[in-house]
PDB file of C-alpha atoms in Angstrom:
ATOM      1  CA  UNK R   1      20.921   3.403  -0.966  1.00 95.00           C
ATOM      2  CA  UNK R   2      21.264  -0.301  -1.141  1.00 98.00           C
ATOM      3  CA  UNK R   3      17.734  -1.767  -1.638  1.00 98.00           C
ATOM      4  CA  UNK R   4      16.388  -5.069  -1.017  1.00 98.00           C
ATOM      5  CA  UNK R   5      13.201  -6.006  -3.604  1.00 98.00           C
ATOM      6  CA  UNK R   6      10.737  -8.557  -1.792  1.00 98.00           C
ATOM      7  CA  UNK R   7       8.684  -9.665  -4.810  1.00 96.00           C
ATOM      8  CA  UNK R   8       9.749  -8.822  -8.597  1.00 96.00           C
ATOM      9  CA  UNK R   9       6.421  -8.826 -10.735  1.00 92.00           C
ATOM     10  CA  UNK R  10       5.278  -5.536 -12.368  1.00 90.00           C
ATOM     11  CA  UNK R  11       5.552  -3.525  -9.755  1.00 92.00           C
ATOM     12  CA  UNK R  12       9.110  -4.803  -8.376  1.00 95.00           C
ATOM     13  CA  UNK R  13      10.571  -4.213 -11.761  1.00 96.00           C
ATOM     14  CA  UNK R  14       8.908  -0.718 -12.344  1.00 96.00           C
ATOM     15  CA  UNK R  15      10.487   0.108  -8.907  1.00 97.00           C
ATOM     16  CA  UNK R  16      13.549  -1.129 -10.281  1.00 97.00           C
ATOM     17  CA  UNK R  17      13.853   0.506 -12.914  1.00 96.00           C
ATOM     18  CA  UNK R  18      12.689   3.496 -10.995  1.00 96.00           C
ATOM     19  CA  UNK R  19      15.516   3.379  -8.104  1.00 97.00           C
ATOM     20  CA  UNK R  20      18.348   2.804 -10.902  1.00 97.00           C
ATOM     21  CA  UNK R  21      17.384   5.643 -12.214  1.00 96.00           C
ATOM     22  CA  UNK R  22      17.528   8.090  -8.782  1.00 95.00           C
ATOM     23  CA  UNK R  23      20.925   6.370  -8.521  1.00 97.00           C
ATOM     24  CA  UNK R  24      19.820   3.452  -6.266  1.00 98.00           C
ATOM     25  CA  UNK R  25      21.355  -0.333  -6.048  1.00 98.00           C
ATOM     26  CA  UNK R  26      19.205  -3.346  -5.929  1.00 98.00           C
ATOM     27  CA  UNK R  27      21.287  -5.250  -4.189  1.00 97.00           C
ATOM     28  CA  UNK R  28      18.650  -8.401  -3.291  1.00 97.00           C
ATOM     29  CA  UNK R  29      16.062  -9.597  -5.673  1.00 97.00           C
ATOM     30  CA  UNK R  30      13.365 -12.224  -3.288  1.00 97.00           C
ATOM     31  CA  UNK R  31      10.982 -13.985  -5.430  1.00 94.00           C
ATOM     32  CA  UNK R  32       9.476 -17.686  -5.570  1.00 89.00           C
ATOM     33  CA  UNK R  33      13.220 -18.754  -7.440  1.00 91.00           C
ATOM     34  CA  UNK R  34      15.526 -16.933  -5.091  1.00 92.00           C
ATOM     35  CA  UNK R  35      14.092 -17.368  -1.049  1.00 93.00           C
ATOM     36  CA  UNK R  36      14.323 -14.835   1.644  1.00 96.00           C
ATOM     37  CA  UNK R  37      16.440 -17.248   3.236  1.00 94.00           C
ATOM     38  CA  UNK R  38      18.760 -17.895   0.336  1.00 94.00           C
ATOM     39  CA  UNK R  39      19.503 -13.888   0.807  1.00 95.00           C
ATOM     40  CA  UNK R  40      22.596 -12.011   1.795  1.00 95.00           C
ATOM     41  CA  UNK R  41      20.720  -8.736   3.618  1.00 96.00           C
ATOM     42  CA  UNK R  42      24.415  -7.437   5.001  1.00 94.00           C
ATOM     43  CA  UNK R  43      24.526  -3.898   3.239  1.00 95.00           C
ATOM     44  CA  UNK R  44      20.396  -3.564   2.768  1.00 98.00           C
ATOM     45  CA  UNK R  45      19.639   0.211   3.748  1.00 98.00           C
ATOM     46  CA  UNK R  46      15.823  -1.044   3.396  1.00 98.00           C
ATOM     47  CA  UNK R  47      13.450  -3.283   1.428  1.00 98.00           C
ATOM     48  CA  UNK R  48      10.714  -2.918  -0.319  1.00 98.00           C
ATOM     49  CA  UNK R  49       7.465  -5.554  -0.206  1.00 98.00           C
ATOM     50  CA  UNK R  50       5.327  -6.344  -3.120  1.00 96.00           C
ATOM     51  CA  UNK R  51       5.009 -10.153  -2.483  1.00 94.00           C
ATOM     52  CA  UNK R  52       1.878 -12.116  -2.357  1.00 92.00           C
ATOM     53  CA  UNK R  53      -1.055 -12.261   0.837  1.00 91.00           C
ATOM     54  CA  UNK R  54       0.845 -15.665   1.240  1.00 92.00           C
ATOM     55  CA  UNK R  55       4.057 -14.486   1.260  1.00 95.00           C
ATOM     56  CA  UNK R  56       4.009 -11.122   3.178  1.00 96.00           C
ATOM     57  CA  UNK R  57       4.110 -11.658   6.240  1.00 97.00           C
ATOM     58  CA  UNK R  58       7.044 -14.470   6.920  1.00 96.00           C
ATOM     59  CA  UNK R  59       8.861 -11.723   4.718  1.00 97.00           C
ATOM     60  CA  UNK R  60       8.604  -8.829   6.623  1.00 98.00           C
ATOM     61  CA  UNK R  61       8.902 -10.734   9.877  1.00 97.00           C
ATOM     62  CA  UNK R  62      12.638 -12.131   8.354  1.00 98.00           C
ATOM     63  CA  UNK R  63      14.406  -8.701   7.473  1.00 98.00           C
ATOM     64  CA  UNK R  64      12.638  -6.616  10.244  1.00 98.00           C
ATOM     65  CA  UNK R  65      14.524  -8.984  12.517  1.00 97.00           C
ATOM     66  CA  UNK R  66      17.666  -8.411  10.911  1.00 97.00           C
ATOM     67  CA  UNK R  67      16.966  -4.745  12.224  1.00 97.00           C
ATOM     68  CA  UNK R  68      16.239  -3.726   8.886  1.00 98.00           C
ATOM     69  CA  UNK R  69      13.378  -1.423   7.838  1.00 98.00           C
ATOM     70  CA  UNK R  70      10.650  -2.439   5.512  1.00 98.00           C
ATOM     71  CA  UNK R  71       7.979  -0.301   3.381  1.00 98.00           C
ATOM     72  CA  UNK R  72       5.377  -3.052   2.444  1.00 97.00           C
ATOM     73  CA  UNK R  73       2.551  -2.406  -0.404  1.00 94.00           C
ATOM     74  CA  UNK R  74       1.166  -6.219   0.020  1.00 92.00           C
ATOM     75  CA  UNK R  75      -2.156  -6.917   0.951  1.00 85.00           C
ATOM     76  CA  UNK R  76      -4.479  -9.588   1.878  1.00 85.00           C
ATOM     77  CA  UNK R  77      -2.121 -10.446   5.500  1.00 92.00           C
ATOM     78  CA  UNK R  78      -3.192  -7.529   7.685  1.00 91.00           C
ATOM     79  CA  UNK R  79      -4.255 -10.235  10.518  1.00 94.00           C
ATOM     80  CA  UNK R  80      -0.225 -10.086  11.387  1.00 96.00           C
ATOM     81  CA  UNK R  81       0.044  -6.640  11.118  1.00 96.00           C
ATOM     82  CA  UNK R  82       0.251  -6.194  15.192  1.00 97.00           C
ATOM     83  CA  UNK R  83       2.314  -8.300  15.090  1.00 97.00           C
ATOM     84  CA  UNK R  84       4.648  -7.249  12.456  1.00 97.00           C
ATOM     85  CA  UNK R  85       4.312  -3.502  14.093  1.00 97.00           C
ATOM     86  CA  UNK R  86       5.986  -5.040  17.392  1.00 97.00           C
ATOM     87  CA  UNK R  87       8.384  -6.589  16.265  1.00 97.00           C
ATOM     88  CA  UNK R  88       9.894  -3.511  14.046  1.00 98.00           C
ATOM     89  CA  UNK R  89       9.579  -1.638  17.595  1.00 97.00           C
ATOM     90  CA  UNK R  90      11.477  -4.896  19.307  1.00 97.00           C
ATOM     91  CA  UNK R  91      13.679  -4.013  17.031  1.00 97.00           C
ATOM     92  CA  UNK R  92      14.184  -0.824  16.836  1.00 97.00           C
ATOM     93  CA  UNK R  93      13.993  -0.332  13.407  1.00 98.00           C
ATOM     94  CA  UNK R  94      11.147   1.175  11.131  1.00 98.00           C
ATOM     95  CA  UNK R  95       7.786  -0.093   8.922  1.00 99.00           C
ATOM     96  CA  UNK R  96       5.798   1.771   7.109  1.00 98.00           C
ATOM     97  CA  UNK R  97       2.720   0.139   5.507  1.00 96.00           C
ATOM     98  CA  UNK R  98       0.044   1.814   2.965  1.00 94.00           C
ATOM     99  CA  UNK R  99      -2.622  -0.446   1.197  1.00 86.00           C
ATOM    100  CA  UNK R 100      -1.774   2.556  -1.819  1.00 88.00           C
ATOM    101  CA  UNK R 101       1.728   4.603  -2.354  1.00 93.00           C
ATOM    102  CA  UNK R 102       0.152   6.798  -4.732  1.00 92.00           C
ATOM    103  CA  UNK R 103       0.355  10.588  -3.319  1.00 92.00           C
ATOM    104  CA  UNK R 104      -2.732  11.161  -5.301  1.00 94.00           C
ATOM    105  CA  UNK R 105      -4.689   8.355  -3.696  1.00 93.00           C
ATOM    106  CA  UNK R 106      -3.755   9.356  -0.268  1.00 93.00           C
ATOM    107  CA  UNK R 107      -5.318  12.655  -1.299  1.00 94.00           C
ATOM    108  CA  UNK R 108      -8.157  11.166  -2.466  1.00 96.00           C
ATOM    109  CA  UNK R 109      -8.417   9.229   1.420  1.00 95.00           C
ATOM    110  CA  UNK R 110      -8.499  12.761   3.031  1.00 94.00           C
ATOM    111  CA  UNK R 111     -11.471  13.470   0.483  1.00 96.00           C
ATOM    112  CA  UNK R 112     -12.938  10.388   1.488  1.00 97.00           C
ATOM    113  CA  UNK R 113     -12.547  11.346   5.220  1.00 95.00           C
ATOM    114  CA  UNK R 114     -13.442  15.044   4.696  1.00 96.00           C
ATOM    115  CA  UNK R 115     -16.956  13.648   2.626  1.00 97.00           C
ATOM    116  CA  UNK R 116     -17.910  11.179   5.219  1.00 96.00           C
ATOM    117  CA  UNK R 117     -18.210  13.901   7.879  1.00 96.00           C
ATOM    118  CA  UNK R 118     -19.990  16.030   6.162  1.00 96.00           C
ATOM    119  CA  UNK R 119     -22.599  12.769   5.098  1.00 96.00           C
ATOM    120  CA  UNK R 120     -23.051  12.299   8.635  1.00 93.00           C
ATOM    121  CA  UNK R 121     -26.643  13.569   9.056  1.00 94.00           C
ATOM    122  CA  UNK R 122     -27.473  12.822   5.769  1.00 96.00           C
ATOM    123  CA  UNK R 123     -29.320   9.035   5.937  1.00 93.00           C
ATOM    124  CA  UNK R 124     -31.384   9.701   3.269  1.00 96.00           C
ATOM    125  CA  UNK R 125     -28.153   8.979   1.185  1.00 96.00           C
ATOM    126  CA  UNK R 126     -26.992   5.321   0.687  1.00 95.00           C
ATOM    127  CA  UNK R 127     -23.093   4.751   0.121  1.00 96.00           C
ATOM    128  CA  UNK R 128     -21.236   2.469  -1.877  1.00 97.00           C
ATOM    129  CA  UNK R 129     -17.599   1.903  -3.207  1.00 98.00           C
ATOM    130  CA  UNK R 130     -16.305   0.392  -6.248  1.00 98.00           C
ATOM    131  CA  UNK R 131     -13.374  -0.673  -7.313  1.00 97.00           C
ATOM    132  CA  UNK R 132     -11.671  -1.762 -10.768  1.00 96.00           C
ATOM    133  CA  UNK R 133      -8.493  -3.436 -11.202  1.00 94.00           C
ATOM    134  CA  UNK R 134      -6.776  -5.734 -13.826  1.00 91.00           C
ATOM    135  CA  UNK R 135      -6.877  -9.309 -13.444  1.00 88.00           C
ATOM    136  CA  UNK R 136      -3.914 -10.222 -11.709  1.00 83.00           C
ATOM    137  CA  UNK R 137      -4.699  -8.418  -8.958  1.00 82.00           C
ATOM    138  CA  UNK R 138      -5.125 -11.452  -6.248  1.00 74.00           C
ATOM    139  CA  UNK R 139      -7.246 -10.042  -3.338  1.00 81.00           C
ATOM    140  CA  UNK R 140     -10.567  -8.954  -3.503  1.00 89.00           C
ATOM    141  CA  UNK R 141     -11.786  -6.323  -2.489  1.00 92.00           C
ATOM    142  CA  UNK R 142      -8.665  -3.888  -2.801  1.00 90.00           C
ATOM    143  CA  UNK R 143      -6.793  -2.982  -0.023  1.00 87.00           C
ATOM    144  CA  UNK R 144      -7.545   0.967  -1.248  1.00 91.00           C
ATOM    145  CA  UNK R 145     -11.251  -0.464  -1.041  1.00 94.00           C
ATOM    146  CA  UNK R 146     -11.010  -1.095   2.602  1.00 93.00           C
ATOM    147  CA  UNK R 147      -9.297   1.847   3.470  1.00 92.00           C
ATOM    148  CA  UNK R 148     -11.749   3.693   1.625  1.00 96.00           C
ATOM    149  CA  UNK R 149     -14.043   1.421   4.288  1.00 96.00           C
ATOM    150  CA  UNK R 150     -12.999   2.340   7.091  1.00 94.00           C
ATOM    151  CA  UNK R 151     -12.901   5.916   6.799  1.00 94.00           C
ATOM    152  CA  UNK R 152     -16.394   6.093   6.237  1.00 94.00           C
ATOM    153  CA  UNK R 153     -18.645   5.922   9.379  1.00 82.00           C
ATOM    154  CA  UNK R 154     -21.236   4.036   8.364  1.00 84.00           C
ATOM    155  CA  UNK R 155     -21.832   0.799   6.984  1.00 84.00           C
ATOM    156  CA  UNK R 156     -21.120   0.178   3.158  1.00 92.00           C
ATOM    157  CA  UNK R 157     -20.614  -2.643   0.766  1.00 91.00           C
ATOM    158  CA  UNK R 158     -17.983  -2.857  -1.754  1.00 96.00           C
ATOM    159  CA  UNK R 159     -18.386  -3.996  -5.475  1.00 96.00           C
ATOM    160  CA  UNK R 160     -15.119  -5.455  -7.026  1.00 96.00           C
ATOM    161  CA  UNK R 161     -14.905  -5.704 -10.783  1.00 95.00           C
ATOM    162  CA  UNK R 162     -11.424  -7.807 -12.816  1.00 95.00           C
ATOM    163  CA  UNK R 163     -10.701  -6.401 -15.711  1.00 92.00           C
ATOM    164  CA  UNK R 164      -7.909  -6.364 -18.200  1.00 89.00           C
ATOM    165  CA  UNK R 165      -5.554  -3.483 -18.410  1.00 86.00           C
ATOM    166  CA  UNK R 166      -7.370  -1.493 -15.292  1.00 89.00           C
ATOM    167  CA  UNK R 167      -4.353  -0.167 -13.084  1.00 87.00           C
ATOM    168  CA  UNK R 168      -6.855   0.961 -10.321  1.00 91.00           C
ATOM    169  CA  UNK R 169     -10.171   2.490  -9.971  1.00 96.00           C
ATOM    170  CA  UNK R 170     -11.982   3.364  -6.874  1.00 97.00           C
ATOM    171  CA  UNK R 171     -15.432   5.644  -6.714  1.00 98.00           C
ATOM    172  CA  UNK R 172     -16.921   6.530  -3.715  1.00 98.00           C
ATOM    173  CA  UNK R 173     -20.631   7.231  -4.109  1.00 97.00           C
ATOM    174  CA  UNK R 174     -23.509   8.246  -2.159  1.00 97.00           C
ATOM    175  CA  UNK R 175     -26.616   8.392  -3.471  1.00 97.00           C
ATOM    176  CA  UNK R 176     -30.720   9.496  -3.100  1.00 97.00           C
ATOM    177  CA  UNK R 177     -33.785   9.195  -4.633  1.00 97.00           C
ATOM    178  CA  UNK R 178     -32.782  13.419  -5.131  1.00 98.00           C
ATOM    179  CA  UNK R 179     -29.106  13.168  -6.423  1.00 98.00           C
ATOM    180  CA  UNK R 180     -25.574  11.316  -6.476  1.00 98.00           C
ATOM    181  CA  UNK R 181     -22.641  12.714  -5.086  1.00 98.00           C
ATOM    182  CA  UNK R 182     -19.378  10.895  -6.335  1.00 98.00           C
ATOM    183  CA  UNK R 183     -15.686  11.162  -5.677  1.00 98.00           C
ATOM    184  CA  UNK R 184     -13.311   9.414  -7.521  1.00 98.00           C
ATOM    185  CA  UNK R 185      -9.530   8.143  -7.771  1.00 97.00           C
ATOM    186  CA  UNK R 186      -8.540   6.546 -10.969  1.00 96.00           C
ATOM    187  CA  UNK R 187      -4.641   5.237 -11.973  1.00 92.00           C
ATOM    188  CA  UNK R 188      -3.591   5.381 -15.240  1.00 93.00           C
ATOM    189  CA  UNK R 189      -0.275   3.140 -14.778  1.00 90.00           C
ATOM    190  CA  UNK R 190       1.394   1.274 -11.782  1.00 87.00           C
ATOM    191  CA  UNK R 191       4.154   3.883 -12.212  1.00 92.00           C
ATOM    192  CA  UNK R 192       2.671   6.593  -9.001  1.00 91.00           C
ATOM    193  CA  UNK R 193       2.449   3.508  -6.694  1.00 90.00           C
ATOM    194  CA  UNK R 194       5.582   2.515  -7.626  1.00 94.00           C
ATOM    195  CA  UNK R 195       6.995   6.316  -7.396  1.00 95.00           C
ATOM    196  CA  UNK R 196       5.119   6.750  -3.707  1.00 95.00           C
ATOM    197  CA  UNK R 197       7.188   3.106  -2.413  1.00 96.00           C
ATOM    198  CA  UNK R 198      10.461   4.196  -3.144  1.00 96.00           C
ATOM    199  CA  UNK R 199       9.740   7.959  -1.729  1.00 96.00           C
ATOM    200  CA  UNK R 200       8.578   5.916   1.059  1.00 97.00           C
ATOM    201  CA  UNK R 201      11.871   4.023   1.745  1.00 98.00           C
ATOM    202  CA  UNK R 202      13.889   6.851   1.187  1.00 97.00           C
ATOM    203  CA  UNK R 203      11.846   8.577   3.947  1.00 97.00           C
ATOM    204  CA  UNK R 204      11.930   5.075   6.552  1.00 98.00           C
ATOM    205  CA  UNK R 205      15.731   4.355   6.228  1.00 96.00           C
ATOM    206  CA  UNK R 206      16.933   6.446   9.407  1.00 93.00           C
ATOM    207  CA  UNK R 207      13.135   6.148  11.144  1.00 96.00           C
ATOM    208  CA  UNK R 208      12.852   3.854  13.990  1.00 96.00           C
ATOM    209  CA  UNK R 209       8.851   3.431  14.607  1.00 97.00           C
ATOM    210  CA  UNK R 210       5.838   2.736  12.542  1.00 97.00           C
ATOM    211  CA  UNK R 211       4.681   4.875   9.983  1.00 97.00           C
ATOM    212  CA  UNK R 212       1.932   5.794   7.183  1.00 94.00           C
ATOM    213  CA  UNK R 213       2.200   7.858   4.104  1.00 93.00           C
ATOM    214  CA  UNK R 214       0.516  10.956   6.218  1.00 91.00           C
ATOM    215  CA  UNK R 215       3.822  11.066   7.829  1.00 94.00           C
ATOM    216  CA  UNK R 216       5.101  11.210   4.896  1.00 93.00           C
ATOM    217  CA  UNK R 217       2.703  13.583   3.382  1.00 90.00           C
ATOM    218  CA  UNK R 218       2.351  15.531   7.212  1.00 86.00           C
ATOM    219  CA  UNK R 219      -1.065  15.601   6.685  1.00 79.00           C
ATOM    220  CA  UNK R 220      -3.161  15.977  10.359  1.00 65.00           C
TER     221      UNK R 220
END
């Protein structure tokens, strides 16, 4: 599988290094030195997105409408995401977005989902989420964090916290004068979201359509 990488910080070289390994090419390398439109995209099977908020979305929009499919892991641009979703239907090709590859955090959002409905009738307890990452990480809250969100049916704030050397904490808590009930999803490396994107574009490259990873998973 010929691979295009859109963005090559931490995570674009860890999926690198990765796809080498599974006997992959990376055959186009897009980052702030080498443009999207400096690119050569003939023999791409798929790319893989893990630009900047900035960045994202002229990205996706260039190599979907070569008819190429993309599995993004950027956040921070989901205002274009309609938009990005026709186009890859215009185009007959496929795109698969997830605010978190990991298999275990996608788990952990069926938890989530399961935990709300059961909290339901339970006012008396007040929810919150959390989330922890290092640093770099450039958009605040976490995409995970407002996934997390928007399973829950109710209204919730969420607390962000930058630290170093935190790949990605998120807790889920709801809690009474009585008792706390938490659930919680912590990463220890980058290496299961960069393991869940390149399952991911294995999966996409003969899809036409847009996906999730509970297609991938076939969870509901």
């Amino acid at each position: 599988m010929n691979i295009a990488l859109i963005g090559y910080g931490k995570m674009g070289k860890l999926i690198e290094q990765i796809a080498l390994e599974k006997g992959h090419s990376i055959s186009v390398i897009v980052n702030s030195s080498n443009p999207i439109e400096n690119q050569n995209f003939t023999n791409i099977d798929v790319a893989i997105d893990f630009s900047t908020p900035s960045s994202a979305f002229h990205n996706i929009k260039f190599i979907l409408s070569k008819g190429i499919p993309v599995v993004s892991g950027t956040t921070g641009w989901l205002n274009n995401i309609n938009k990005v979703r026709g186009l890859a239907l215009k185009k007959e090709t496929g795109f698969l977005y997830a605010s978190n590859f990991s298999i275990g955090v996608n788990l952990f959002f069926e938890l989530n989902k399961k935990l709300s409905k059961l909290m339901q009738n339970h006012s008396e307890y007040k929810a919150s989420i959390k989330e922890i990452h290092h640093t770099e990480k450039l958009d605040i809250p976490s995409g995970t964090a407002l996934s997390l969100q928007s399973q829950i049916t109710r209204n919730i704030d969420i607390e962000s916290e930058r630290t170093k050397n935190i790949a990605g904490t998120h807790i889920v808590n709801y809690d009474s004068e009585i008792d706390s009930i938490s659930i919680s999803h912590q990463a220890h490396n980058r290496m299961g979201f960069a393991q869940g994107s390149l399952i991911a574009a294995e999966w996409i490259v003969d899809k036409k359509g847009c996906f999730s990873m509970s297609d991938i998973l076939k969870i509901n």
